[in-house]
XYZ file of C-alpha atoms in Angstrom:
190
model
C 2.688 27.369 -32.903
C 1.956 28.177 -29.077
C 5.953 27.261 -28.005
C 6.637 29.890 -31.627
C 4.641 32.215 -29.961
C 6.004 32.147 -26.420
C 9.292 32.105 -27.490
C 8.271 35.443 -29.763
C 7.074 37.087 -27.106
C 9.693 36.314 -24.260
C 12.581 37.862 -26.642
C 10.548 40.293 -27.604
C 9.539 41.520 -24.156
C 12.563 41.110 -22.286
C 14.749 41.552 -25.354
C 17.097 38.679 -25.581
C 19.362 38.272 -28.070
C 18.497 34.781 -29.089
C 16.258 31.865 -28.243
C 17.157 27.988 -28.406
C 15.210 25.312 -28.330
C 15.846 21.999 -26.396
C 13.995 19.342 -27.814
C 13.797 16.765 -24.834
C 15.877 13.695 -25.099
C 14.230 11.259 -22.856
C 12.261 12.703 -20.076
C 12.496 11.169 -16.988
C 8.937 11.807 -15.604
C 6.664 10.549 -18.285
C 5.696 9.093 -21.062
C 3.918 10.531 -24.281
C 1.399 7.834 -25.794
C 2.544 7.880 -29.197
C 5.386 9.720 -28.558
C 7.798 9.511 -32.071
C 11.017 9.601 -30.274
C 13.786 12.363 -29.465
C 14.877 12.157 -33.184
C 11.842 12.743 -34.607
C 10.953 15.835 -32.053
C 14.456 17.147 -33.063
C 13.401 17.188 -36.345
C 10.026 18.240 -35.664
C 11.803 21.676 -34.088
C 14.225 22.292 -36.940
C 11.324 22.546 -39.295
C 9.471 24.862 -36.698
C 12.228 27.059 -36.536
C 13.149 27.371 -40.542
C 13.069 31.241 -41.674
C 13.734 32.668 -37.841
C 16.945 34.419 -37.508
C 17.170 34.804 -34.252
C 16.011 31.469 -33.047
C 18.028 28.045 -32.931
C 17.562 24.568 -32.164
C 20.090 22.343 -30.275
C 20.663 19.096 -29.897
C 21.732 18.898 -26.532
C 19.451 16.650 -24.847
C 18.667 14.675 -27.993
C 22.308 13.335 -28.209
C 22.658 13.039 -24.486
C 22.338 9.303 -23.207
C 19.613 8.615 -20.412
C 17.705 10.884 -18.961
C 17.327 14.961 -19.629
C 17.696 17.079 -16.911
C 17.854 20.760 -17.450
C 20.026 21.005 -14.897
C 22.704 19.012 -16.464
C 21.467 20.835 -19.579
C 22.516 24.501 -18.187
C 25.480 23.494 -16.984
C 26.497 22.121 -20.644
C 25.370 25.453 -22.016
C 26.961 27.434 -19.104
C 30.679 25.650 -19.989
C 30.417 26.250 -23.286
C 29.633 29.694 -23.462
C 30.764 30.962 -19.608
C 29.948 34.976 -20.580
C 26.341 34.096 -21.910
C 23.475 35.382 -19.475
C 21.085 32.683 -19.716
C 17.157 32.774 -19.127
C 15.069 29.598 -19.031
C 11.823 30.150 -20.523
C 8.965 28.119 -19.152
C 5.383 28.444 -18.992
C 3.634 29.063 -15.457
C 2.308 25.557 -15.132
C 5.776 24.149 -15.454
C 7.610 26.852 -13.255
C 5.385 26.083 -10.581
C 6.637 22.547 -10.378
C 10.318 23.380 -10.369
C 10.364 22.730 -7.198
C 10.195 18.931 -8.366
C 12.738 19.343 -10.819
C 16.218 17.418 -10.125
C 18.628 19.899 -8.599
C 16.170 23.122 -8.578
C 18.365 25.500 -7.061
C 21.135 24.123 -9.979
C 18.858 25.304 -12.524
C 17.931 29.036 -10.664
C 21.327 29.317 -10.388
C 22.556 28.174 -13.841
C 19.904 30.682 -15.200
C 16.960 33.321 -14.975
C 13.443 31.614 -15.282
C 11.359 33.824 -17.375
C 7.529 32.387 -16.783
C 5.045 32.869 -19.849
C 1.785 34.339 -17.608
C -0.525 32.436 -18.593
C -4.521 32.582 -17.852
C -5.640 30.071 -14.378
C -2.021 30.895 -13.132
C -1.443 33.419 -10.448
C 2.131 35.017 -10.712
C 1.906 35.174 -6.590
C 1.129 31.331 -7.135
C 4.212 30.657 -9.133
C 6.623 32.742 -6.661
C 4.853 30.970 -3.696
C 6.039 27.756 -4.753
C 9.586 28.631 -6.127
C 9.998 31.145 -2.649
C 13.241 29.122 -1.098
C 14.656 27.669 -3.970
C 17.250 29.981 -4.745
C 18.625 32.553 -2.631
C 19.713 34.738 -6.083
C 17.018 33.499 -7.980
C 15.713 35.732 -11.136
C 12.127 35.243 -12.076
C 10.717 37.459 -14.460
C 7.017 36.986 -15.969
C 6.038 37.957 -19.484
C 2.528 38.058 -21.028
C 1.910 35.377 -23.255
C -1.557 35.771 -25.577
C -3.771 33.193 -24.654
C -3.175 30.738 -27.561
C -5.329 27.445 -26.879
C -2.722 25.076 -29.449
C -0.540 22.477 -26.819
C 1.449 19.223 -28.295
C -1.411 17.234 -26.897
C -3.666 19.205 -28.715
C -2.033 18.766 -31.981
C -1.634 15.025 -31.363
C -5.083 14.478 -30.657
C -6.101 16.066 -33.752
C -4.081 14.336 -35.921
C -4.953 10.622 -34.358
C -8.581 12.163 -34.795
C -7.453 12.866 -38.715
C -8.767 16.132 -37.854
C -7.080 18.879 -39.777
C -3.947 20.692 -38.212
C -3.148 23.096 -40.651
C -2.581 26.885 -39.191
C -1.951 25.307 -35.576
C 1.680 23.995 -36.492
C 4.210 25.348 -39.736
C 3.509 23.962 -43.132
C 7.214 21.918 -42.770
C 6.040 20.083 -39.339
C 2.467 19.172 -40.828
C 4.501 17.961 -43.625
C 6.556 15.267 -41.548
C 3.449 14.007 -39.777
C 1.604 13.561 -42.377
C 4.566 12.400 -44.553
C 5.680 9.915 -41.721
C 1.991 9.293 -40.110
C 2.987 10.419 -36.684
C 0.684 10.300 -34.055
C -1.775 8.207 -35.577
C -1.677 5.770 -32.421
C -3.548 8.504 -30.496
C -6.394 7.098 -30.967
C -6.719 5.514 -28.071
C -9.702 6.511 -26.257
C -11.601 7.317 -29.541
C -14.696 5.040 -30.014
């Protein structure tokens, strides 16, 4: 629900048109413990996104072979629709690493970063650490209600056989359950 909610509020406060999600193919930085694969996540976002009009779900990355870059991402979006204005929405924590990013100044220049403000985050912070990166660059914050529901939250809860109803859509607790996704996250668990 949190990634619902930010993407709510960043069309609704800096009223864009549309929102897409991007379902990460296969991320070049990390690994998920128990991660179910691009497919699955693709899936996973479909179901999330059931009933909204005005938000989508592509396949970009999912179908892409090696590693996702958002870069190469943009760039796909950017030559397929040239007259689109495009805003990447990310929350603080990950705008302040863009820096790390492949290609950063690609992505500011490929599209405006809107950053969910989020609490422990200092907008100053986040413009500190992307000052440089793009001589054009468009940063715009938004407010984002403090919602405390993350992926690793939801994972965690389900390897716990917790209950996760009411922190994801009825559909996506359906395909966990139905598929028993996530139940190797019980590592650490004694």
């Amino acid at each position: 629900m949190g990634h619902l909610i930010c993407a709510q509020e960043a069309r609704w406060q800096l009223e864009l048109d549309e929102v897409t999600m991007v379902p990460m193919g296969r991320a070049p930085h990390r690994e998920i413990e128990s991660e179910p694969g691009p497919d699955v996540r693709l899936a996973l976002c479909r179901l999330a996104a059931e009933g909204n009009e005005w938000l989508s779900v592509s396949d970009a990355e999912v179908r892409r072979q090696g590693a996702s870059y958002t870069a190469d991402t943009l760039a796909a979006v950017r030559e397929h629709a040239p007259g689109d204005e495009l805003t990447l929405i990310l929350g603080a924590d990950q705008a302040a690493h863009l820096g790390s990013w492949r290609e950063p100044e690609r992505v500011l220049s490929l599209a405006s970063v809107a950053v969910a403000a989020r609490e422990g985050m200092e907008r100053e912070a986040v413009l500190r650490r992307l000052d440089g990166l793009g001589e054009n660059a468009t940063i715009v914050f938004f407010d984002m209600p403090r919602i405390d529901i993350s992926s690793t939250l939801v994972r965690e809860r389900v390897g716990e056989r917790r209950p996760v109803r009411y922190l994801v859509s009825d559909g996506v607790r359906g395909m966990i359950e139905e598929r028993g996704l996530y139940q190797a996250a019980e590592v650490g668990r004694r």
